[in-house]
Short mmCIF file of C-alpha atoms in Angstrom, two decimals:
data_model
loop_
_atom_site.label_atom_id
_atom_site.label_comp_id
_atom_site.label_asym_id
_atom_site.label_seq_id
_atom_site.Cartn_x
_atom_site.Cartn_y
_atom_site.Cartn_z
CA MET A 15 -19.73 193.61 252.78
CA ARG A 16 -21.25 196.52 250.92
CA ARG A 17 -21.71 196.21 247.16
CA LEU A 18 -22.51 198.87 244.57
CA LEU A 19 -23.35 198.46 240.88
CA PRO A 20 -20.02 198.31 239.00
CA GLN A 21 -19.14 200.49 236.01
CA ALA A 22 -15.82 198.92 234.95
CA LEU A 23 -14.56 195.64 236.33
CA VAL A 24 -11.09 194.48 237.27
CA VAL A 25 -11.08 190.72 237.55
CA ALA A 26 -8.03 188.88 238.86
CA PHE A 27 -8.19 185.10 238.57
CA LEU A 28 -5.59 182.96 240.35
CA THR A 29 -5.29 179.31 239.52
CA GLY A 30 -7.16 177.46 242.20
CA GLY A 31 -7.66 180.78 243.97
CA ALA A 32 -10.19 183.62 243.93
CA GLY A 33 -11.39 186.43 241.70
CA ALA A 34 -12.41 190.02 242.45
CA SER A 35 -14.82 192.34 240.63
CA VAL A 36 -13.97 196.00 241.32
CA ALA A 37 -16.12 198.96 240.37
CA LYS A 38 -14.62 202.01 238.70
CA ASP A 39 -13.47 205.05 240.68
CA LYS A 40 -14.43 203.67 244.09
CA ALA A 41 -12.65 202.11 247.05
CA ALA A 42 -13.38 199.46 249.65
CA GLU A 43 -11.72 197.48 252.39
CA VAL A 44 -11.40 193.81 251.45
CA ASN A 45 -10.69 191.02 253.88
CA VAL A 46 -9.86 187.53 252.64
CA ASP A 47 -8.76 184.90 255.15
CA GLY A 48 -7.61 187.60 257.56
CA HIS A 49 -5.59 189.52 254.98
CA THR A 50 -6.81 193.07 254.38
CA ARG A 51 -6.12 195.26 251.37
CA THR A 52 -7.58 198.45 249.87
CA LEU A 53 -8.22 198.51 246.10
CA ARG A 54 -8.47 201.75 244.13
CA THR A 55 -8.77 202.82 240.49
CA CYS A 56 -8.85 205.98 238.41
CA ALA A 57 -6.83 204.97 235.34
CA GLY A 58 -8.25 204.78 231.88
CA ASP A 59 -6.32 201.85 230.37
CA VAL A 60 -5.35 198.32 231.36
CA THR A 61 -1.78 199.08 232.43
CA GLY A 62 -2.71 202.18 234.40
CA ARG A 63 -5.68 200.56 236.09
CA LEU A 64 -3.69 197.52 237.23
CA ALA A 65 -0.95 199.81 238.52
CA GLY A 66 -3.51 201.96 240.29
CA GLU A 67 -5.01 198.93 242.00
CA GLY A 68 -1.58 197.72 243.05
CA VAL A 69 -2.05 194.47 241.10
CA ALA A 70 1.43 193.11 240.40
CA THR A 71 1.81 191.00 237.26
CA GLY A 72 4.60 188.59 236.39
CA GLU A 73 6.30 188.21 233.02
CA HIS A 74 4.41 184.99 232.31
CA ASP A 75 0.96 186.14 233.42
CA VAL A 76 -1.77 186.31 230.79
CA ILE A 77 -3.49 189.72 230.70
CA ARG A 78 -6.66 190.36 228.68
CA PRO A 79 -7.25 192.87 227.16
CA ALA A 80 -3.61 193.49 226.26
CA PRO A 81 -1.65 195.97 228.42
CA GLY A 82 -2.20 199.54 227.24
CA THR A 83 -5.70 198.90 225.85
CA ALA A 84 -8.11 201.77 226.57
CA LEU A 85 -11.08 200.91 228.80
CA ASP A 86 -14.69 202.01 228.58
CA GLY A 87 -17.48 201.66 231.10
CA GLY A 88 -18.35 198.02 231.67
CA ASP A 89 -15.00 196.64 230.42
CA ALA A 90 -13.22 193.92 232.36
CA ILE A 91 -9.59 192.99 232.89
CA GLU A 92 -8.59 189.35 233.36
CA VAL A 93 -5.22 188.45 234.87
CA GLY A 94 -4.31 184.76 234.66
CA ARG A 95 -1.53 183.80 237.05
CA VAL A 96 0.93 181.23 235.71
CA ARG A 97 2.23 179.13 238.61
CA PRO A 98 4.58 176.49 237.12
CA HIS A 99 5.70 175.41 240.62
CA ASP A 100 2.27 174.06 241.59
CA PRO A 101 0.80 171.53 239.17
CA ASP A 102 -0.94 169.63 241.96
CA PRO A 103 -4.50 170.97 242.38
CA ARG A 104 -4.68 169.47 245.88
CA ARG A 105 -2.10 171.92 247.22
CA PRO A 106 -3.42 175.04 248.98
CA ALA A 107 -4.40 177.79 246.54
CA ALA A 108 -2.39 181.01 246.38
CA ARG A 109 -4.02 184.07 247.95
CA GLY A 110 -5.48 186.69 245.64
CA VAL A 111 -4.67 189.48 248.12
CA GLY A 112 -2.66 189.73 251.30
CA ASP A 113 0.33 191.31 252.90
CA GLY A 114 3.80 191.01 251.46
CA ALA A 115 4.95 188.70 254.24
CA HIS A 116 2.43 186.06 253.26
CA ARG A 117 3.46 186.18 249.61
CA ARG A 118 7.17 186.06 250.49
CA ARG A 119 6.54 183.00 252.67
CA SER A 120 4.71 181.31 249.78
CA ALA A 121 7.59 182.05 247.42
CA ALA A 122 10.11 180.79 249.96
CA ARG A 123 8.23 177.53 250.38
CA ALA A 124 8.09 177.07 246.61
CA GLY A 125 11.83 177.79 246.37
CA ARG A 126 12.66 175.24 249.07
CA ALA A 127 10.58 172.65 247.27
CA GLY A 128 12.58 173.31 244.11
CA ARG A 129 9.45 173.47 242.01
CA GLY A 130 9.53 176.98 240.63
CA ARG A 131 8.94 180.52 241.75
CA VAL A 132 6.10 182.95 242.27
CA PRO A 133 6.48 186.44 240.79
CA VAL A 134 6.53 188.79 243.79
CA ASP A 135 6.37 192.59 243.55
CA ARG A 136 8.16 193.94 246.65
CA ARG A 137 7.46 197.56 245.78
CA ARG A 138 5.09 198.59 248.54
CA SER A 139 4.16 202.05 247.32
CA GLY A 140 0.45 202.40 246.77
CA ARG A 141 -0.47 199.32 248.89
CA THR A 142 -1.86 199.65 252.41
CA ALA A 143 -4.00 197.65 254.79
CA ARG A 144 -6.33 200.50 255.77
CA GLY A 145 -5.99 202.94 252.90
CA SER A 146 -3.84 205.43 254.80
CA ARG A 147 -1.60 205.98 251.76
CA THR A 148 -2.62 207.00 248.28
CA SER A 149 -2.35 204.72 245.22
CA ALA A 150 0.11 205.35 242.40
CA ALA A 151 -2.75 206.42 240.12
CA ALA A 152 -4.13 208.80 242.76
CA ARG A 153 -0.72 210.39 243.33
CA ALA A 154 -0.32 210.81 239.58
CA CYS A 155 -3.53 212.82 239.35
CA GLY A 156 -2.78 214.80 242.53
CA ARG A 157 -5.68 213.52 244.66
CA THR A 158 -6.07 211.36 247.73
CA ALA A 159 -7.54 207.89 247.45
CA ALA A 160 -10.94 209.10 248.66
CA GLY A 161 -10.89 212.13 246.36
CA CYS A 162 -9.86 210.05 243.35
CA CYS A 163 -12.13 207.10 243.86
CA GLY A 164 -15.06 208.92 245.36
CA GLY A 165 -16.37 206.65 248.11
CA ASP A 166 -16.96 202.98 248.83
CA LEU A 167 -16.13 200.20 246.36
CA GLY A 168 -18.28 197.15 245.70
CA VAL A 169 -16.19 193.96 245.65
CA THR A 170 -17.30 190.37 245.15
CA TRP A 171 -14.94 187.50 245.82
CA GLY A 172 -15.70 184.08 244.39
CA THR A 173 -14.19 180.76 243.40
CA SER A 174 -12.58 179.86 240.08
CA PRO A 175 -14.81 179.02 237.09
CA ALA A 176 -16.20 175.48 236.94
CA PRO A 177 -13.88 172.94 235.28
CA TYR A 178 -14.47 172.08 231.66
CA PRO A 179 -16.41 170.58 229.98
CA CYS A 180 -18.84 172.80 231.89
CA PRO A 181 -20.31 175.86 230.10
CA VAL A 182 -17.83 178.66 229.50
CA THR A 183 -18.43 181.77 231.62
CA SER A 184 -15.23 183.69 230.91
CA PRO A 185 -15.61 187.51 230.89
CA THR A 186 -13.80 187.55 227.54
CA PRO A 187 -14.92 185.91 224.28
CA ASP A 188 -11.63 184.05 223.72
CA ALA A 189 -12.38 180.34 223.25
CA LEU A 190 -8.76 179.22 223.55
CA LEU A 191 -7.35 177.66 226.70
CA GLY A 192 -5.33 179.84 229.03
CA PRO A 193 -3.09 178.82 231.97
CA ALA A 194 -5.95 178.67 234.45
CA ASP A 195 -8.16 176.76 232.00
CA VAL A 196 -5.50 174.11 231.39
CA ARG A 197 -4.89 173.54 235.09
CA GLU A 198 -8.56 173.48 235.99
CA LEU A 199 -9.34 171.03 233.20
CA ALA A 200 -6.44 168.78 234.20
CA ALA A 201 -7.60 168.86 237.81
CA ALA A 202 -11.18 168.02 236.86
CA LEU A 203 -10.00 165.05 234.78
CA GLY A 204 -7.44 163.91 237.32
CA VAL A 205 -4.70 164.24 234.69
CA ARG A 206 -1.08 164.30 235.80
CA PRO A 207 1.29 164.86 232.85
CA THR A 208 3.61 161.87 232.39
CA LYS A 209 7.13 161.70 230.97
CA GLN A 210 6.35 158.27 229.54
CA ARG A 211 4.07 159.85 226.96
CA GLY A 212 5.99 163.11 226.72
CA GLN A 213 3.05 165.17 227.96
CA ASN A 214 3.79 168.89 228.19
CA PHE A 215 0.63 170.93 227.65
CA VAL A 216 0.76 174.35 225.97
CA ILE A 217 -0.80 176.97 228.25
CA ASP A 218 -0.29 180.11 226.17
CA ALA A 219 -2.96 181.11 223.62
CA ASN A 220 -0.56 183.41 221.75
CA THR A 221 1.81 180.49 221.17
CA VAL A 222 -0.81 178.22 219.60
CA ARG A 223 -2.04 181.07 217.39
CA ARG A 224 1.56 181.64 216.29
CA ILE A 225 1.87 177.95 215.42
CA VAL A 226 -1.29 178.10 213.30
CA ARG A 227 -0.05 181.23 211.49
CA THR A 228 3.38 179.72 210.87
CA ALA A 229 1.78 176.53 209.53
CA GLY A 230 -0.12 178.62 206.97
CA VAL A 231 -3.41 176.92 207.78
CA ARG A 232 -6.06 177.94 205.24
CA PRO A 233 -9.86 178.04 205.57
CA ASP A 234 -10.19 175.03 203.24
CA ASP A 235 -7.57 172.88 204.99
CA VAL A 236 -8.30 169.52 206.57
CA VAL A 237 -5.78 169.34 209.41
CA VAL A 238 -4.65 166.26 211.31
CA GLU A 239 -3.20 166.81 214.78
CA VAL A 240 -1.26 164.17 216.70
CA GLY A 241 -1.26 164.32 220.50
CA PRO A 242 -3.85 167.07 221.11
CA GLY A 243 -3.74 166.64 224.88
CA LEU A 244 -6.21 168.96 226.57
CA GLY A 245 -7.00 170.80 223.32
CA SER A 246 -4.94 174.00 223.38
CA LEU A 247 -3.73 173.72 219.78
CA THR A 248 -6.89 171.92 218.64
CA LEU A 249 -9.08 174.95 219.37
CA ALA A 250 -6.70 177.30 217.55
CA LEU A 251 -6.71 175.00 214.51
CA LEU A 252 -10.51 174.89 214.50
CA GLU A 253 -10.55 178.69 214.33
CA ALA A 254 -8.57 178.64 211.08
CA ALA A 255 -9.17 175.32 209.27
CA ASP A 256 -12.20 173.73 207.64
CA ARG A 257 -11.88 170.49 209.61
CA VAL A 258 -9.59 169.06 212.29
CA THR A 259 -8.98 165.40 213.10
CA ALA A 260 -7.05 164.71 216.31
CA VAL A 261 -5.25 161.45 217.10
CA GLU A 262 -4.90 160.81 220.84
CA ILE A 263 -3.62 157.69 222.60
CA ASP A 264 -4.46 158.67 226.20
CA ASP A 265 -7.83 157.25 227.31
CA VAL A 266 -8.81 160.12 229.62
CA LEU A 267 -7.72 162.89 227.25
CA ALA A 268 -9.40 161.25 224.27
CA ALA A 269 -12.68 160.95 226.17
CA ALA A 270 -12.63 164.58 227.33
CA LEU A 271 -11.50 166.42 224.18
CA PRO A 272 -14.80 166.34 222.21
CA ALA A 273 -16.64 167.79 225.21
CA THR A 274 -14.02 170.53 225.57
CA VAL A 275 -14.43 171.48 221.91
CA ALA A 276 -18.22 171.49 222.24
CA ALA A 277 -18.06 173.66 225.37
CA ARG A 278 -15.60 176.28 224.10
CA MET A 279 -16.32 176.29 220.37
CA PRO A 280 -19.80 174.83 219.84
CA GLU A 281 -20.19 176.35 216.37
CA ARG A 282 -17.19 174.29 215.13
CA ALA A 283 -17.82 171.06 217.01
CA GLU A 284 -19.30 169.29 213.98
CA ARG A 285 -16.06 169.91 212.08
CA PHE A 286 -13.96 168.08 214.67
CA ALA A 287 -13.20 164.36 214.72
CA LEU A 288 -11.24 162.27 217.20
CA VAL A 289 -9.30 159.08 216.57
CA HIS A 290 -8.50 157.27 219.82
CA SER A 291 -5.39 155.34 218.84
CA ASP A 292 -1.62 155.19 218.82
CA ALA A 293 -0.56 157.39 215.91
CA MET A 294 1.98 154.75 214.85
CA HIS A 295 -0.94 152.39 214.13
CA VAL A 296 -3.08 154.88 212.20
CA THR A 297 -3.22 154.24 208.46
CA GLU A 298 -6.56 155.89 207.65
CA LEU A 299 -8.58 158.82 208.99
CA PRO A 300 -12.30 159.65 208.94
CA GLY A 301 -13.65 162.27 206.57
CA PRO A 302 -11.76 164.03 203.76
CA ALA A 303 -8.07 163.31 203.23
CA PRO A 304 -5.84 165.57 205.36
CA THR A 305 -4.02 168.40 203.63
CA ALA A 306 -1.91 169.55 206.58
CA LEU A 307 -0.30 168.08 209.68
CA VAL A 308 0.13 170.41 212.67
CA ALA A 309 1.19 168.94 215.99
CA ASN A 310 3.02 169.36 219.27
CA LEU A 311 4.70 165.96 219.07
CA PRO A 312 5.80 164.07 222.18
CA TYR A 313 9.56 164.36 222.39
CA ASN A 314 10.21 160.64 222.78
CA VAL A 315 8.42 159.56 219.56
CA ALA A 316 8.53 162.70 217.43
CA VAL A 317 10.58 161.42 214.48
CA PRO A 318 8.90 157.99 214.10
CA VAL A 319 5.42 159.55 214.28
CA LEU A 320 6.31 162.27 211.78
CA LEU A 321 7.76 159.83 209.25
CA HIS A 322 4.84 157.43 209.72
CA MET A 323 2.28 160.14 208.99
CA LEU A 324 4.16 161.38 205.92
CA GLU A 325 4.42 157.83 204.58
CA HIS A 326 0.79 156.80 205.05
CA PHE A 327 -0.92 160.10 204.18
CA PRO A 328 0.53 161.39 200.89
CA SER A 329 -2.27 163.98 200.72
CA ILE A 330 -0.51 165.97 203.47
CA GLU A 331 1.04 168.88 201.60
CA ARG A 332 2.27 171.00 204.51
CA THR A 333 3.49 170.04 207.96
CA LEU A 334 4.48 172.06 210.99
CA VAL A 335 5.57 170.22 214.12
CA MET A 336 6.79 171.43 217.47
CA VAL A 337 9.53 169.16 218.78
CA GLN A 338 12.52 169.26 221.07
CA ALA A 339 15.01 171.86 219.81
CA GLU A 340 17.70 169.23 219.30
CA VAL A 341 15.32 167.12 217.20
CA ALA A 342 14.32 170.20 215.21
CA ASP A 343 17.98 170.88 214.42
CA ARG A 344 18.48 167.31 213.23
CA LEU A 345 15.39 167.28 211.05
CA ALA A 346 16.35 170.53 209.32
CA ALA A 347 20.12 169.89 209.14
CA ALA A 348 21.93 170.09 205.80
CA PRO A 349 24.60 167.65 204.53
CA GLY A 350 27.94 168.34 206.17
CA SER A 351 26.43 169.41 209.48
CA LYS A 352 27.46 167.62 212.66
CA VAL A 353 23.80 166.91 213.47
CA TYR A 354 22.92 165.73 209.96
CA GLY A 355 21.78 162.14 210.18
CA VAL A 356 19.01 159.60 209.62
CA PRO A 357 16.10 161.95 210.53
CA SER A 358 17.48 164.63 208.19
CA VAL A 359 17.75 162.33 205.17
CA LYS A 360 14.44 160.52 205.68
CA ALA A 361 12.50 163.75 206.19
CA ASN A 362 14.07 165.10 202.98
CA TRP A 363 12.83 162.05 201.12
CA TYR A 364 9.30 163.38 201.58
CA ALA A 365 9.66 167.14 201.80
CA GLU A 366 11.69 170.33 201.85
CA VAL A 367 12.54 170.85 205.51
CA LYS A 368 13.50 174.00 207.41
CA ARG A 369 13.47 175.43 210.92
CA ALA A 370 10.48 177.73 211.45
CA GLY A 371 11.12 179.23 214.88
CA ALA A 372 11.89 178.55 218.53
CA ILE A 373 9.54 178.03 221.48
CA GLY A 374 10.51 178.75 225.07
CA ARG A 375 9.91 176.46 228.03
CA ASN A 376 7.53 178.68 229.95
CA VAL A 377 4.60 178.20 227.58
CA PHE A 378 4.27 174.58 228.71
CA TRP A 379 2.87 172.89 231.79
CA PRO A 380 4.83 171.27 233.22
CA ALA A 381 7.80 173.21 231.88
CA PRO A 382 10.20 170.79 230.12
CA ASN A 383 13.92 170.77 230.78
CA VAL A 384 14.67 171.56 227.13
CA ASP A 385 13.70 174.20 224.61
CA SER A 386 11.43 173.44 221.66
CA GLY A 387 11.56 174.30 217.99
CA LEU A 388 9.18 174.51 215.05
CA VAL A 389 9.96 172.56 211.89
CA SER A 390 8.24 173.19 208.56
CA LEU A 391 7.98 170.46 205.93
CA VAL A 392 6.54 171.14 202.48
CA ARG A 393 6.01 167.95 200.49
CA ARG A 394 7.95 167.64 197.25
CA ALA A 395 5.91 168.48 194.20
CA GLU A 396 7.26 165.31 192.59
CA PRO A 397 8.78 162.25 194.32
CA LEU A 398 12.47 161.60 193.88
CA ARG A 399 13.18 159.98 190.54
CA THR A 400 14.80 156.68 191.36
CA GLY A 401 14.38 153.04 190.48
CA ALA A 402 14.87 152.10 194.14
CA SER A 403 12.00 151.85 196.60
CA ARG A 404 11.69 153.90 199.77
CA ARG A 405 12.61 150.84 201.84
CA GLU A 406 15.74 150.22 199.78
CA VAL A 407 16.90 153.84 200.08
CA PHE A 408 16.19 153.94 203.82
CA ALA A 409 18.18 150.71 204.28
CA VAL A 410 21.24 152.43 202.77
CA VAL A 411 20.71 155.46 205.02
CA ASP A 412 20.44 153.33 208.16
CA ALA A 413 23.60 151.40 207.27
CA ALA A 414 25.61 154.54 206.46
CA PHE A 415 24.85 156.24 209.77
CA ALA A 416 25.06 153.12 211.94
CA GLN A 417 28.83 153.60 211.77
CA ARG A 418 29.03 157.26 210.82
CA ARG A 419 32.74 157.59 211.60
CA LYS A 420 33.65 154.99 209.00
CA THR A 421 33.97 155.58 205.30
CA LEU A 422 31.01 154.50 203.21
CA ARG A 423 33.03 151.62 201.76
CA ALA A 424 33.36 150.15 205.25
CA ALA A 425 30.01 151.27 206.65
CA LEU A 426 28.05 149.76 203.75
CA ALA A 427 29.97 146.48 203.60
CA GLY A 428 27.37 144.62 205.66
CA TRP A 429 24.49 146.04 203.64
CA ALA A 430 26.12 145.29 200.27
CA GLY A 431 27.52 141.89 201.25
CA SER A 432 31.16 142.92 201.12
CA ALA A 433 33.37 145.98 201.04
CA ALA A 434 34.10 145.35 197.36
CA ALA A 435 30.39 145.23 196.52
CA ALA A 436 29.82 148.42 198.49
CA GLU A 437 32.64 150.14 196.60
CA ALA A 438 31.22 149.04 193.28
CA ALA A 439 27.77 150.47 194.14
CA LEU A 440 29.33 153.73 195.32
CA VAL A 441 31.46 154.18 192.21
CA ALA A 442 28.50 153.40 189.95
CA ALA A 443 26.49 156.09 191.80
CA GLY A 444 29.27 158.66 191.40
CA VAL A 445 30.04 158.74 195.15
CA SER A 446 33.55 158.47 196.57
CA PRO A 447 34.04 155.24 198.58
CA GLN A 448 36.04 157.33 201.08
CA ALA A 449 33.17 159.71 201.75
CA ARG A 450 31.03 159.50 204.89
CA GLY A 451 27.26 159.41 205.18
CA GLU A 452 27.01 162.87 206.71
CA SER A 453 28.17 164.44 203.43
CA LEU A 454 25.57 162.83 201.14
CA THR A 455 22.21 164.19 200.02
CA VAL A 456 19.08 162.07 199.86
CA GLU A 457 19.44 162.00 196.05
CA GLU A 458 22.91 160.45 196.38
CA PHE A 459 21.63 157.81 198.79
CA ALA A 460 18.90 157.02 196.28
CA ARG A 461 21.48 156.57 193.49
CA ILE A 462 23.49 154.17 195.64
CA ALA A 463 20.40 152.08 196.38
CA GLU A 464 19.37 152.10 192.73
CA ASN A 465 22.79 150.99 191.44
CA ALA A 466 23.05 148.27 194.06
CA ARG A 467 19.63 147.02 193.02
CA ASN A 468 20.62 146.99 189.34
CA THR A 469 23.83 145.13 190.18
CA ARG A 470 21.98 142.46 192.15
CA THR A 471 19.41 142.07 189.37
CA ALA A 472 22.17 141.54 186.80
CA GLU A 473 24.00 139.04 189.03
CA ASN A 474 20.81 137.07 189.62
CA ALA A 475 20.13 136.93 185.89
CA VAL A 476 23.62 135.57 185.16
CA SER A 477 23.44 132.96 187.91
CA LYS A 478 20.19 131.43 186.62
CA GLU A 479 20.27 128.30 184.53
CA PRO A 480 19.55 128.85 180.81
CA GLY A 481 16.32 126.88 181.12
CA GLN A 482 15.11 129.15 183.93
CA GLN A 483 15.62 132.43 182.15
#
């Protein structure tokens, strides 16, 4: 195959597939595995150049630079194909070029397997096997393909970049993980996401940057992250924070993450620490005390992990977690809401809680069956003023919602020792015995616990013998 020195490159990377480097304003016949296609270019920006080359992009593909960006000589375009139907790296790779029939057959096979879909552009204008028709860009400027592109085109086809933690050779300076990076790294490590640990890896760099912005991470923050996985959010946090400590339970992921950080962000590697442990067992962290918690929490343990971290690390001032949308609604629910419950009250014990946005399914691999939501928690400037302990207040909360359809007089009877004792504690706290738990604030639960404690203390004092007082 002939090759000329390129002026501007168009690079299309397919996960597990091939890439092409295309020189500016030239044309060539490319044959890959028996599939022939002619590439052309004469556009001056990303969108126009991709259209001129007949490169179809799907709504979930990652394009760098951004569509519409003007190009100069020597610039490159990277198109990362997102293929949610094919998480198994042992399956045959998708073709980078080829006729429409081949791509339709691939999409049909994926559809029959029920594992997703491949974006297919069936508009055939501007695509030919032998270059007998002009490209869209050539027609727009009123010239034939040969007149527009001016001769032969040098094209080099190669394999995907080496899996991490190998040196980074991306044509763009972005250190964050993209869709192809996540899949290649998972394949190199032999990682298959498991439902048992709620593993859904974020594959979109824009999403993790949005999470960091929403969390309000500052340059002096010490951030703790729970469940970093392959490192998508970790790298974005390292861009913004002073230090990041990640807590990971998975043996393979914990072993690989430091090398991934060193490979993609070597200048920040010394400011990263890893704790290989179950987050529910972590009661201390290396280095300075954390000031922020930012995490994509596994759906099956999100609330226990969140409450555990808030309890054991009072230095955490701000928290932003990505959880299942239903869990996000419960955490941020207000009294009187149908979804207001134990998570809502306990989270409010520590912080002011609110919803901070929604996250779609397509930014994850594998895509979950539910949507996700962001929840912001800002720790209270001062703890609740109550004579009851956290354990005592939480015991009242658990009892009230264990039988949420019952009145508090009935629901708290077991906790208080009797319905009469429960009524006495409620009246003393200024709460109606006929109310239900879903209508009470955390302050009201605290008053109930405090009055019950005072009542028990008084009863114990009366029951003691005079000589024991």
